[in-house]
Each structure stands twice: as C-alpha cells, then as structure tokens.
XYZ file of C-alpha atoms in Angstrom:
605
model
C -0.020 0.022 -0.016
C 1.211 3.523 -0.831
C 2.531 5.761 1.865
C 2.346 9.552 2.471
C 4.114 11.951 4.695
C 3.768 15.721 4.692
C 5.019 18.693 6.903
C 4.817 22.390 7.267
C 7.214 23.772 9.810
C 9.667 26.492 10.694
C 12.628 24.181 9.986
C 14.092 22.115 7.176
C 11.514 19.307 6.866
C 13.593 17.152 4.393
C 14.926 14.853 7.024
C 11.368 14.371 8.437
C 10.035 13.539 5.087
C 12.843 11.031 4.325
C 12.843 9.505 7.819
C 8.926 9.149 7.423
C 9.328 7.272 4.118
C 11.830 5.023 5.591
C 9.423 4.023 8.341
C 6.646 3.348 5.729
C 8.958 1.063 3.805
C 7.270 -2.004 5.391
C 4.269 -1.439 3.193
C 6.302 -2.194 0.070
C 6.712 0.082 -2.857
C 8.292 0.450 -6.252
C 9.034 4.146 -6.462
C 9.413 7.042 -3.886
C 9.832 10.801 -4.027
C 9.548 14.040 -2.097
C 8.654 17.669 -3.151
C 9.369 20.830 -1.355
C 8.907 24.616 -1.698
C 12.296 26.098 -2.269
C 12.907 29.859 -2.913
C 9.525 30.486 -4.504
C 9.254 27.417 -6.611
C 8.617 23.631 -6.443
C 11.505 21.274 -6.320
C 11.471 17.518 -6.160
C 13.524 14.332 -6.167
C 12.113 10.888 -7.257
C 13.524 7.230 -7.547
C 12.545 3.910 -8.577
C 14.981 2.366 -6.128
C 14.969 2.359 -2.310
C 14.443 5.332 -0.017
C 18.286 5.157 0.579
C 18.778 5.977 -3.052
C 16.350 8.892 -2.706
C 18.216 10.182 0.430
C 21.441 10.182 -1.711
C 19.877 12.053 -4.364
C 18.515 14.672 -1.935
C 21.787 14.998 -0.299
C 23.691 15.446 -3.603
C 21.174 18.145 -4.627
C 21.054 19.818 -1.055
C 17.335 19.914 -1.242
C 15.844 21.775 1.676
C 12.594 23.523 2.517
C 10.017 24.256 5.177
C 7.115 22.865 3.328
C 6.949 19.453 1.686
C 5.418 16.228 0.898
C 6.641 12.707 0.329
C 5.341 9.317 -1.121
C 6.146 5.660 -1.474
C 4.085 4.328 -4.486
C 2.739 0.892 -5.559
C 2.466 1.049 -9.334
C -1.270 0.796 -10.454
C -1.894 3.199 -13.280
C 1.444 3.387 -15.171
C 4.672 1.322 -14.704
C 7.025 1.797 -12.137
C 8.985 4.601 -13.607
C 10.448 8.014 -12.625
C 7.776 9.850 -14.483
C 5.036 7.984 -12.719
C 6.433 8.356 -9.443
C 4.923 10.835 -6.797
C 4.807 13.629 -5.966
C 3.230 15.054 -9.173
C 3.251 18.671 -10.315
C 0.689 20.799 -12.202
C 2.431 23.762 -14.121
C 4.987 24.034 -11.289
C 2.405 25.549 -9.038
C 0.643 22.366 -7.455
C 2.442 19.498 -5.764
C 0.298 16.480 -4.766
C 0.751 12.841 -3.545
C -2.126 10.264 -3.616
C -2.975 6.783 -2.323
C -5.838 4.950 -3.860
C -7.600 4.894 -7.312
C -9.607 7.465 -9.059
C -12.185 5.680 -11.069
C -13.241 8.620 -13.397
C -9.699 9.645 -14.120
C -10.195 9.137 -17.850
C -12.986 11.297 -18.054
C -11.205 14.093 -16.014
C -7.976 13.578 -17.995
C -10.019 14.262 -21.238
C -11.636 17.464 -19.818
C -8.206 18.710 -18.527
C -6.421 17.945 -21.925
C -9.116 19.965 -23.559
C -8.265 22.814 -21.214
C -4.766 22.757 -22.157
C -3.168 20.623 -19.613
C -0.347 18.472 -20.702
C 0.116 14.986 -18.868
C 3.506 13.690 -18.076
C 2.452 10.417 -16.491
C 0.001 7.479 -17.004
C -1.110 7.977 -13.551
C -4.580 8.782 -12.124
C -2.934 11.044 -9.600
C -1.750 13.597 -12.015
C -5.492 14.225 -12.801
C -5.922 15.352 -9.268
C -3.019 17.687 -9.401
C -4.186 19.392 -12.736
C -7.779 19.472 -11.398
C -6.752 21.269 -8.321
C -4.695 23.739 -10.405
C -7.494 24.317 -12.829
C -10.124 25.186 -9.986
C -7.468 27.069 -7.981
C -9.024 30.379 -6.632
C -6.183 31.595 -4.264
C -7.365 29.513 -1.426
C -6.019 26.005 -1.521
C -8.264 24.704 1.275
C -11.338 25.716 -0.568
C -10.157 24.466 -3.999
C -9.287 21.125 -2.768
C -12.787 20.712 -1.274
C -14.252 21.678 -4.632
C -11.940 19.384 -6.545
C -12.741 16.405 -4.251
C -16.447 16.699 -5.240
C -15.353 15.781 -8.899
C -13.609 12.692 -7.851
C -14.932 8.985 -7.844
C -12.952 6.357 -6.074
C -10.807 6.187 -3.229
C -8.121 8.643 -2.060
C -5.686 9.940 0.690
C -4.051 13.146 -0.655
C -1.597 15.786 0.371
C -1.159 18.878 -1.584
C 0.594 22.296 -1.488
C 1.003 25.282 -3.592
C 3.743 27.728 -4.290
C 1.497 30.706 -4.014
C 0.651 29.614 -0.410
C 4.013 28.204 0.825
C 3.279 27.632 4.454
C 0.247 25.465 3.946
C -0.500 21.820 3.350
C -4.045 20.476 2.560
C -4.789 16.755 2.920
C -7.926 14.655 2.712
C -9.104 11.089 2.847
C -11.789 9.014 1.468
C -11.438 5.191 1.649
C -7.766 5.306 2.551
C -6.238 6.023 5.884
C -4.509 9.292 6.759
C -3.497 10.879 10.204
C -2.533 14.316 11.290
C 0.502 14.892 13.528
C 0.296 17.978 15.804
C 3.382 19.829 16.646
C 4.489 23.195 18.025
C 4.824 25.819 15.391
C 4.712 22.733 12.886
C 2.067 20.238 11.776
C 2.209 16.941 9.839
C 0.134 14.398 7.751
C 0.994 10.764 7.194
C -0.621 7.399 6.298
C 0.051 6.172 9.742
C 1.556 7.244 13.147
C 4.566 5.081 12.458
C 5.804 7.663 9.847
C 5.936 10.525 12.547
C 7.532 8.368 15.257
C 10.248 10.550 16.964
C 8.636 13.785 15.301
C 5.455 14.014 17.193
C 3.463 11.707 19.391
C 0.180 13.782 19.014
C -2.045 12.145 16.421
C -5.306 12.737 14.857
C -7.018 9.965 13.060
C -8.939 11.590 10.334
C -12.307 10.259 9.578
C -13.949 9.353 6.242
C -14.415 12.386 3.942
C -12.265 14.830 6.310
C -10.320 17.546 4.694
C -7.487 19.208 6.824
C -5.778 22.528 6.446
C -2.262 22.350 7.989
C -0.457 25.656 8.597
C 2.435 26.564 10.958
C 0.565 27.619 14.081
C -2.805 25.850 13.474
C -4.706 23.133 11.581
C -8.384 23.145 10.613
C -10.638 20.211 9.873
C -13.774 19.904 7.978
C -16.017 16.819 7.352
C -17.350 15.419 4.298
C -20.146 18.007 4.194
C -17.701 20.828 4.670
C -18.713 21.605 8.243
C -15.818 22.326 10.703
C -15.322 19.420 13.185
C -13.201 18.640 16.205
C -11.202 15.284 16.147
C -9.588 13.786 19.173
C -5.878 14.414 19.561
C -4.386 11.084 20.845
C -0.903 10.638 22.321
C 0.458 7.591 20.353
C 3.768 5.997 20.945
C 4.482 4.741 17.580
C 7.588 2.687 16.852
C 9.580 1.982 13.673
C 9.046 -1.889 14.056
C 5.385 -2.013 14.953
C 2.102 -0.412 13.748
C 0.011 1.348 16.117
C -2.439 -0.662 18.174
C -5.149 1.954 18.370
C -8.221 0.726 20.093
C -7.195 -2.964 19.871
C -5.757 -5.059 22.840
C -3.262 -6.945 20.604
C -1.807 -6.731 17.237
C -3.447 -10.030 16.288
C -6.868 -8.670 17.024
C -6.073 -5.470 15.075
C -4.786 -7.478 12.157
C -7.902 -9.555 11.966
C -10.195 -6.513 11.742
C -7.704 -4.990 9.121
C -8.536 -7.772 6.783
C -11.310 -5.941 4.906
C -8.886 -3.004 4.209
C -5.980 -5.279 3.400
C -7.970 -7.173 0.931
C -9.200 -3.921 -0.630
C -5.629 -2.685 -0.749
C -4.479 -6.114 -2.367
C -7.260 -5.599 -5.124
C -6.309 -1.882 -5.678
C -5.625 -1.450 -9.344
C -7.282 -4.757 -10.524
C -9.584 -3.407 -13.086
C -9.748 -6.846 -14.987
C -7.956 -10.193 -15.087
C -4.897 -10.267 -17.196
C -1.564 -12.026 -17.006
C 0.142 -8.547 -16.453
C -1.054 -8.479 -12.975
C 1.880 -10.727 -12.317
C 4.563 -9.013 -14.470
C 5.348 -8.058 -17.944
C 6.488 -11.516 -18.985
C 3.645 -13.318 -17.464
C 1.582 -13.694 -20.591
C 4.175 -15.691 -22.343
C 4.899 -17.684 -19.413
C 1.388 -18.706 -18.799
C 0.982 -20.014 -22.316
C 3.962 -22.342 -21.939
C 2.984 -24.034 -18.492
C 0.873 -27.051 -18.250
C 0.958 -27.627 -14.498
C 1.683 -25.846 -11.106
C 3.945 -26.615 -8.253
C 3.257 -24.651 -4.955
C 6.028 -24.447 -2.422
C 5.337 -23.008 0.986
C 5.508 -23.305 4.767
C 2.916 -23.169 7.576
C 0.107 -20.880 7.023
C 1.222 -20.204 3.452
C 1.156 -23.946 2.800
C -2.529 -24.003 3.693
C -3.185 -21.049 1.304
C -1.393 -23.304 -1.291
C -3.716 -26.177 -0.497
C -6.737 -23.968 -0.892
C -5.392 -22.823 -4.215
C -5.029 -26.259 -5.557
C -8.827 -26.708 -5.427
C -9.303 -23.270 -7.457
C -6.622 -24.059 -9.862
C -7.816 -27.562 -10.668
C -11.503 -26.632 -10.791
C -11.414 -23.269 -12.685
C -8.068 -23.240 -14.531
C -8.007 -26.975 -15.179
C -4.446 -27.362 -14.486
C -2.881 -30.148 -12.262
C -1.516 -28.854 -9.109
C 1.130 -30.275 -6.561
C 1.489 -28.505 -3.223
C 4.592 -29.205 -1.283
C 5.838 -28.277 2.246
C 9.055 -26.470 1.192
C 11.229 -27.962 3.897
C 10.292 -31.499 2.563
C 10.250 -30.915 -1.116
C 14.130 -30.216 -1.574
C 15.096 -33.237 0.504
C 13.249 -35.851 -1.678
C 13.525 -37.069 -5.090
C 10.718 -35.701 -7.525
C 9.941 -35.620 -11.089
C 10.664 -32.305 -12.646
C 8.717 -30.822 -15.539
C 10.064 -27.834 -17.282
C 6.562 -26.719 -18.324
C 5.609 -26.337 -14.601
C 4.872 -22.906 -13.089
C 6.650 -23.083 -9.639
C 4.631 -20.710 -7.261
C 6.039 -19.820 -3.860
C 3.984 -18.277 -0.998
C 5.594 -16.268 1.660
C 4.512 -13.430 3.824
C 8.096 -11.994 4.522
C 9.714 -13.111 1.230
C 12.705 -14.257 3.535
C 11.490 -17.747 4.574
C 14.681 -19.892 4.360
C 13.040 -23.245 3.573
C 10.932 -21.604 0.825
C 13.909 -19.855 -0.841
C 15.808 -23.013 -0.686
C 12.936 -24.980 -2.143
C 12.745 -22.506 -5.183
C 16.435 -22.813 -5.784
C 16.081 -26.634 -5.739
C 13.188 -26.517 -8.207
C 15.255 -24.197 -10.529
C 18.299 -26.512 -10.216
C 16.040 -29.324 -11.539
C 15.241 -27.253 -14.643
C 12.067 -25.527 -13.785
C 12.579 -21.833 -14.610
C 9.068 -20.550 -14.618
C 8.754 -18.895 -11.194
C 6.204 -16.802 -9.514
C 5.832 -15.626 -5.973
C 2.796 -14.455 -3.901
C 4.374 -12.213 -1.314
C 3.809 -9.354 1.079
C 7.194 -7.529 0.828
C 8.150 -6.260 -2.622
C 11.800 -5.692 -1.787
C 12.318 -9.346 -0.299
C 14.822 -11.976 -1.505
C 11.839 -13.996 -2.875
C 10.601 -11.310 -5.099
C 14.127 -10.750 -6.395
C 14.548 -14.634 -6.980
C 11.277 -14.973 -8.860
C 10.630 -14.082 -12.555
C 7.075 -13.039 -11.810
C 5.260 -11.818 -8.666
C 1.896 -10.804 -7.218
C 2.549 -8.475 -4.073
C -0.066 -8.661 -1.703
C -0.871 -5.469 0.339
C -1.469 -6.666 3.808
C 0.864 -4.081 5.269
C 3.013 -4.822 8.361
C 1.803 -7.784 10.260
C 3.224 -7.795 13.882
C 1.290 -10.840 15.356
C 3.260 -13.900 14.919
C 0.044 -15.906 13.971
C -0.509 -14.788 10.561
C -4.138 -13.434 9.755
C -4.268 -10.758 7.246
C -1.287 -12.144 5.375
C -3.252 -15.321 4.807
C -6.473 -13.911 3.459
C -4.606 -11.501 0.994
C -2.509 -14.631 -0.246
C -5.726 -16.255 -1.000
C -6.719 -13.182 -2.803
C -3.729 -13.300 -4.779
C -3.938 -16.837 -5.563
C -7.473 -16.507 -6.738
C -6.348 -13.899 -9.087
C -3.634 -16.079 -10.272
C -6.232 -18.887 -10.928
C -8.237 -16.462 -13.023
C -5.190 -15.261 -14.965
C -4.227 -18.831 -15.771
C -7.800 -19.850 -16.594
C -8.114 -16.829 -18.986
C -4.673 -17.523 -20.581
C -5.846 -21.217 -21.259
C -9.107 -20.197 -22.726
C -11.071 -21.447 -19.808
C -12.591 -18.348 -18.414
C -15.504 -16.574 -20.260
C -16.087 -12.947 -20.021
C -19.292 -13.594 -17.991
C -17.357 -15.635 -15.392
C -14.580 -13.063 -15.180
C -17.138 -10.313 -14.499
C -18.879 -12.542 -11.863
C -15.562 -13.421 -10.083
C -14.317 -9.755 -9.987
C -17.748 -8.793 -8.590
C -17.432 -11.126 -5.842
C -13.867 -10.237 -5.100
C -14.799 -6.492 -4.777
C -17.634 -7.326 -2.474
C -15.138 -9.384 -0.146
C -14.271 -6.323 2.105
C -17.944 -5.739 2.882
C -18.738 -9.323 3.461
C -15.721 -9.548 5.777
C -17.116 -6.766 7.731
C -20.283 -8.657 8.379
C -18.276 -11.633 9.503
C -16.324 -9.583 11.805
C -19.588 -8.411 13.523
C -19.944 -12.042 14.832
C -17.066 -11.408 17.418
C -19.224 -11.392 20.554
C -20.785 -14.776 19.679
C -17.295 -16.211 18.864
C -15.993 -14.871 22.224
C -18.616 -16.673 24.068
C -17.449 -19.951 22.698
C -13.841 -19.272 23.630
C -14.782 -19.490 27.356
C -15.614 -23.239 26.683
C -12.416 -23.877 24.619
C -10.112 -22.184 27.055
C -10.758 -25.097 29.603
C -9.912 -27.729 26.850
C -6.585 -29.361 26.031
C -7.632 -30.806 22.752
C -9.948 -29.817 19.796
C -10.664 -31.316 16.478
C -11.486 -29.207 13.320
C -13.352 -30.815 10.413
C -13.861 -29.510 6.876
C -14.650 -30.952 3.416
C -13.371 -30.180 -0.078
C -12.335 -26.519 -0.451
C -12.697 -25.935 3.293
C -10.382 -28.776 4.485
C -7.334 -26.449 4.238
C -9.395 -23.859 6.248
C -9.842 -26.403 8.953
C -6.127 -26.987 8.959
C -5.585 -23.333 9.187
C -8.144 -23.003 12.174
C -6.255 -25.806 14.037
C -2.841 -24.181 13.525
C -4.116 -20.741 14.765
C -5.538 -22.537 18.018
C -2.117 -24.403 18.569
C 0.012 -21.204 17.818
C -1.527 -18.975 20.460
C -3.539 -20.940 22.900
C -1.177 -24.132 23.255
C -4.161 -26.307 23.029
C -3.490 -29.390 20.911
C -5.671 -29.201 17.842
C -5.818 -31.418 14.801
C -7.771 -30.756 11.497
C -9.111 -33.593 9.295
C -11.021 -34.013 6.022
C -14.509 -34.869 7.622
C -14.816 -38.006 5.471
C -11.665 -39.339 7.327
C -13.594 -39.394 10.652
C -14.163 -43.204 10.601
C -10.574 -43.800 9.723
C -9.136 -42.920 13.102
C -10.043 -39.587 14.584
C -13.503 -40.635 15.621
C -11.665 -42.793 18.402
C -10.750 -39.545 20.030
C -14.279 -38.069 20.176
C -15.828 -37.838 23.648
C -17.779 -35.024 25.463
C -14.364 -33.549 26.373
C -13.387 -32.977 22.762
C -14.929 -29.953 21.089
C -15.255 -30.581 17.374
C -15.173 -27.324 15.149
C -17.003 -27.798 11.820
C -16.582 -25.473 8.884
C -20.004 -25.943 7.221
C -20.749 -23.672 4.145
C -23.898 -24.310 2.274
C -22.167 -25.984 -0.610
C -22.585 -29.315 -2.598
C -20.909 -31.242 0.195
C -23.275 -30.031 3.012
C -25.272 -33.334 3.356
C -22.206 -35.358 3.415
C -20.881 -32.998 6.268
C -24.167 -33.458 8.143
C -23.573 -37.214 8.173
C -20.023 -36.639 9.538
C -21.664 -34.336 12.277
C -23.997 -37.161 13.296
C -21.097 -39.500 13.778
C -19.734 -37.036 16.310
C -22.957 -36.487 18.069
C -23.272 -40.420 18.441
C -20.124 -40.453 20.293
C -21.203 -37.645 22.673
C -19.011 -35.102 20.928
C -19.894 -31.281 21.403
C -20.184 -29.656 17.863
C -19.310 -26.083 17.336
C -20.342 -25.250 13.745
C -19.683 -22.249 11.404
C -22.642 -22.401 8.901
C -23.875 -20.063 6.220
C -26.933 -17.739 6.586
C -29.008 -19.913 4.317
C -27.950 -23.160 5.646
C -30.691 -25.343 7.457
C -28.225 -26.280 10.174
C -29.581 -25.100 13.597
C -28.452 -25.179 17.261
C -29.635 -28.123 19.436
C -28.469 -30.139 22.373
C -24.576 -30.649 21.815
C -24.747 -28.715 18.591
C -23.754 -24.905 18.725
C -24.200 -23.005 15.520
C -23.029 -19.425 14.427
C -24.221 -18.292 11.140
C -22.045 -16.466 8.628
C -24.130 -13.751 6.885
C -23.919 -15.314 3.377
C -22.676 -18.125 1.271
C -19.689 -16.997 -0.914
C -19.225 -19.705 -3.345
C -15.684 -20.516 -4.397
C -14.363 -17.596 -2.299
C -16.062 -18.881 0.821
C -12.783 -20.029 2.514
C -11.688 -16.341 2.820
C -14.946 -15.772 4.917
C -14.763 -18.930 6.866
C -11.195 -18.532 8.007
C -11.962 -15.456 9.953
C -14.283 -16.840 12.606
C -11.511 -19.481 13.153
C -8.976 -16.651 13.785
C -11.313 -14.918 16.182
C -11.844 -18.161 18.015
C -8.150 -18.693 18.654
C -7.696 -15.138 19.578
C -10.450 -15.162 22.191
C -9.517 -18.533 23.512
C -5.842 -17.278 23.992
C -7.160 -14.215 25.733
C -9.356 -16.366 28.041
C -6.258 -18.625 28.886
C -3.904 -15.601 29.453
C -1.185 -16.584 26.826
C 1.047 -14.102 24.990
C -1.150 -13.648 21.910
C 1.270 -11.642 19.727
C 4.503 -13.446 20.752
C 3.471 -17.132 21.366
C 6.355 -19.265 22.958
C 9.046 -20.703 20.726
C 7.841 -19.134 17.521
C 9.144 -16.144 15.431
C 7.356 -13.990 12.760
C 9.831 -14.585 10.063
C 11.624 -17.872 9.790
C 14.881 -17.038 8.159
C 16.910 -20.030 9.028
C 16.278 -23.763 8.061
C-alpha cells in the first residue's frame, strides 16, 4: 500500500520526510519521492529504487525547504518509472501525492487535456493535481474541497501550492490518513509510524475529512464541509510496529484490518490479465501445463486452498509441497511447470531453498505471492503478485493469509483466461465477488461477541478437532494451526470424510469439534459426519452459512455467517477461526502476539 508523509514547519522538513518514508517502507513500494517549496518554486526528487537512494539524491542536490510532501508508491496506473512516481506537479504551481484509485480519471483527463493541460505520466494521480490547479481560486483549502467533489473512487491526498508556501492540505476517503500535531509545525501521514520521533500527538482523520495544515494551526472539515473537532491522541509509535489504536493486541487489530488489506490487495485490478503478475507473465502462462506450489505453515494452507481453485477453474494439475520437505526428496521435474512460492516475508529460508532446488531441476518458470516487494523471494522469482497486507506484527498470521488467498485466486483466474477457460461472464462475476469481499468480511467480523462466548468453553480444554470438506479442508487445517499457535491447545484438523478412519476414536464429550459448514454441494455429506460425532457424545461447534438449514440443538452450537460466498467462501470462513483462537488465548492468558517458541519470519532452516 502506498505511503504518504507531509510537513509544514519552521525548520527544514527534508529529514522528516525522508525518515517518514523509511518508516513506511514495510508497506512495500516500487518508487518514492519528495517535493518541497524552495525559494519561491517547487523542487522534487524521485527514485524507482529504495528510499536510501532517494536520500542520496537529496543529499547530492542539497534539497531543503520548510514545506513538503513525500510518497512511496505501488504502481497501479502506469509502470514503475520515474515519470510516474509521486509527487506530481501541475504547471509548477501544485504538488500532490495520492494513495488510492480515481475511477473517473479518464473522463477528467480528457476534460483537462481539452483545457490545455499536458500530462507527463500515466497515473490517475496527475489528474487530481491538474484538477486542483484548474480550480485554484487563491485559497488551496477551498479549492481542494471543490476538486474532491469531482472525484469518484478512493483517495488519501496531500497537496501544497507555491502561492501559499506555509500550507499543506490533505484529505481522505477510503484510504487512511492521520495528522501529527506539533508546536509551530504540523504533519500528515499514512500512519503514526511515519511520524515516530517527530510528534506523538496524532489525529485519526475520519472518512471524508479535509484538513488545512499551517504553522500555528490546523483546521478540519467533514465530508459536508462543516468544521469538526477530532480527538488528539498521544500515540507511542515505533519503527518496528504499527500502532495498536483501540485494539488489545496486534493479532486482533490485524484480524480487523482484513477488509482494508484485501481492498488494498485488489487496488488497481480493473480486470483479469497476466500482466497483474509481471510483464513476462503472458508468455509464461501460455507455456506452462502444471503448477507446483511451495510454501510453509499458514502459506502452505493457502497453497492447498489454491489447488482446489486451480484444478477446478483453470483445469491445471497442481502439486502443493511443504518447502522444507520438497528439497530433500526425489521428485520428477517438468520444465513446463509454473513454480509458485507463497511467503509473507519473502525471506523464509526453507521456501527460498526449495525454489532454488526447483530451478536446479530445470524448472525456470517462477512466480511468488508475497507481502514484501523488496524481499529476497521477489528478487529470485521471475514473476510476482505483491499482496498489500501491510505490516503484520502478530506471529500468528491473519491478514497475510487472506490476502495470499486473494492473490492466488487472481492467479487462478489469470491462468484460466490464458488457457481459454474463463468466459467474460465468469470473469465479471468473479471480479464482482472479489470486490464485495471487504464488505462481506465486515459482516463476519460483527460475529465477534458470539465467537468470544465460545472461547470460554475452549479455554478449559486441552484438545480440539477441526473438520472441513473439499475446499474448506485447508481452512480447517489453518483453524487448528491458529488454536495451537497462540493457545497451546493441541488441535488437529481432518477432512471430515476421514472421521471413521481414525480420529473418531478420540471423540468424547471432552473433545470440542469445530466444523466449517458452508452451504455448498458437500453439506449433506458433512451433516452425516456431524451425526457421527454426536453419536459419540462429541460437542459440535459449527460455522454455517446464513442460508443453511443447520440449527443449534443439544450438543450442537451454530454460528451463522451472513452469506454463502461460493468459491471464495474459504476467505470468509477462516476469519471466525482466527477470532476463536484469539479469544481463547485471551481467556487462557497466553502471550497472543508472541507465542512461545515461534518467530514472525523464519529465516533459518
């Protein structure tokens, strides 16, 4: 996800902007830049490399000023290139940075070109800069409010003008933005981490807010243009951790960030095309006839889920391997295989080693689904889809997992399209479902109080069994893993049809059995498996869909998700399992974010 930092001060703000950008690097980016007011004109420096390279450019040019804005960019409209990097200028009067997507940018671009504006980039952001300039009436705050009325889409912006050098105006709609309050200086940023060490007085802007930052004051209006007061909070942000805000633990925060993380991961996906995965993807996809997925832990379960999608929709044979096992066994290589690695950090040693082993066997078509654009895995793979989960502090992965699933589903659709197995109607339906995911997830998150009530029962247990069928078997595996990781309760997951082949021997009234029960083609089979549990006095805890006929009864406890979500149902059904693990850990008093013996990034074998 893109990052913003801006400042108006009585001192040189260049170090503040650069340090802020460094603190936002965890989000991932492919270009960065800053712009400042210098001696009556706009000056900027931009780079398609790291922030460290930008710092060196700035040092070499002695760029300094009292007002400025900075940005780290994920390429959406326009390739990662200097001319597409932010900040964008309009006629050397307006400088602007932007997170999000402007959906009506083509219409506005045509209108502004007709008015004589020359575009230097392919971005939707440059449209906003020219629009602000076109409407400028001598008052930047008023002008920005007028310009925002013309925009359709999501945005967080920061803008300043050479005619009003001690003023930065910022606004948010659908993308987060905070204000940092100082003495004789004020700031704006994507999150509090960017301003750590500069100010700890933070205002979280609300949807539709516009803020006018000046040296001695700031002024906020809401979406209707009415002046509002927003709470100033004292926030201790750290370079290695996102701000907790109202949450008790990072895991809880990250569970609730999933709607936004998925929306960010889908940002810029206007249609299904191989180029979502890199410029060479179209050629590679036509050459491959199978898929090999390499991953560890939670990422491995994401791969198991993707196997169902890829074989059902793209009609390609798929093998999913635990990375640490794959490289130590004899396998049969196929040069026409697409080797897909899945990793949150991009630094997982076993997965990197497995990738190199696959390449040593002659499999050179490589692709990664990863959360860190600057990671070793992204550098090693020819193709990539970078998820935009943002920093994930909790050791037990949550939002990284669901965004991986989104990336893998997009890969499924792109491969199906490349092989001629995806109609336009099917593509449109899948895209519609993907775009509705954030809203659907919000409805699932609203079930937290009901799930927390179950946790008091689970907290007294030392064993649990998770059951799923078909597409939801890997989700049962992930649910059991989450419970193990942070509660230290022994939990196992089985394909429900395997009950009679062993695990049924464990079932008693002391063994809670969690069932993932979407209203799909296997629901009747699953009901039979549930009856097998009840016949042995097992207690069932069932996550069903809203249109399911499953109801609570003696020994059967049912929580209904709001809607059945078809092939994307695993993304919804995993969230209650995350919440169950979290609240059970809370009830047991374990260290939720740092469970014993585990680390966030496994960089050794």
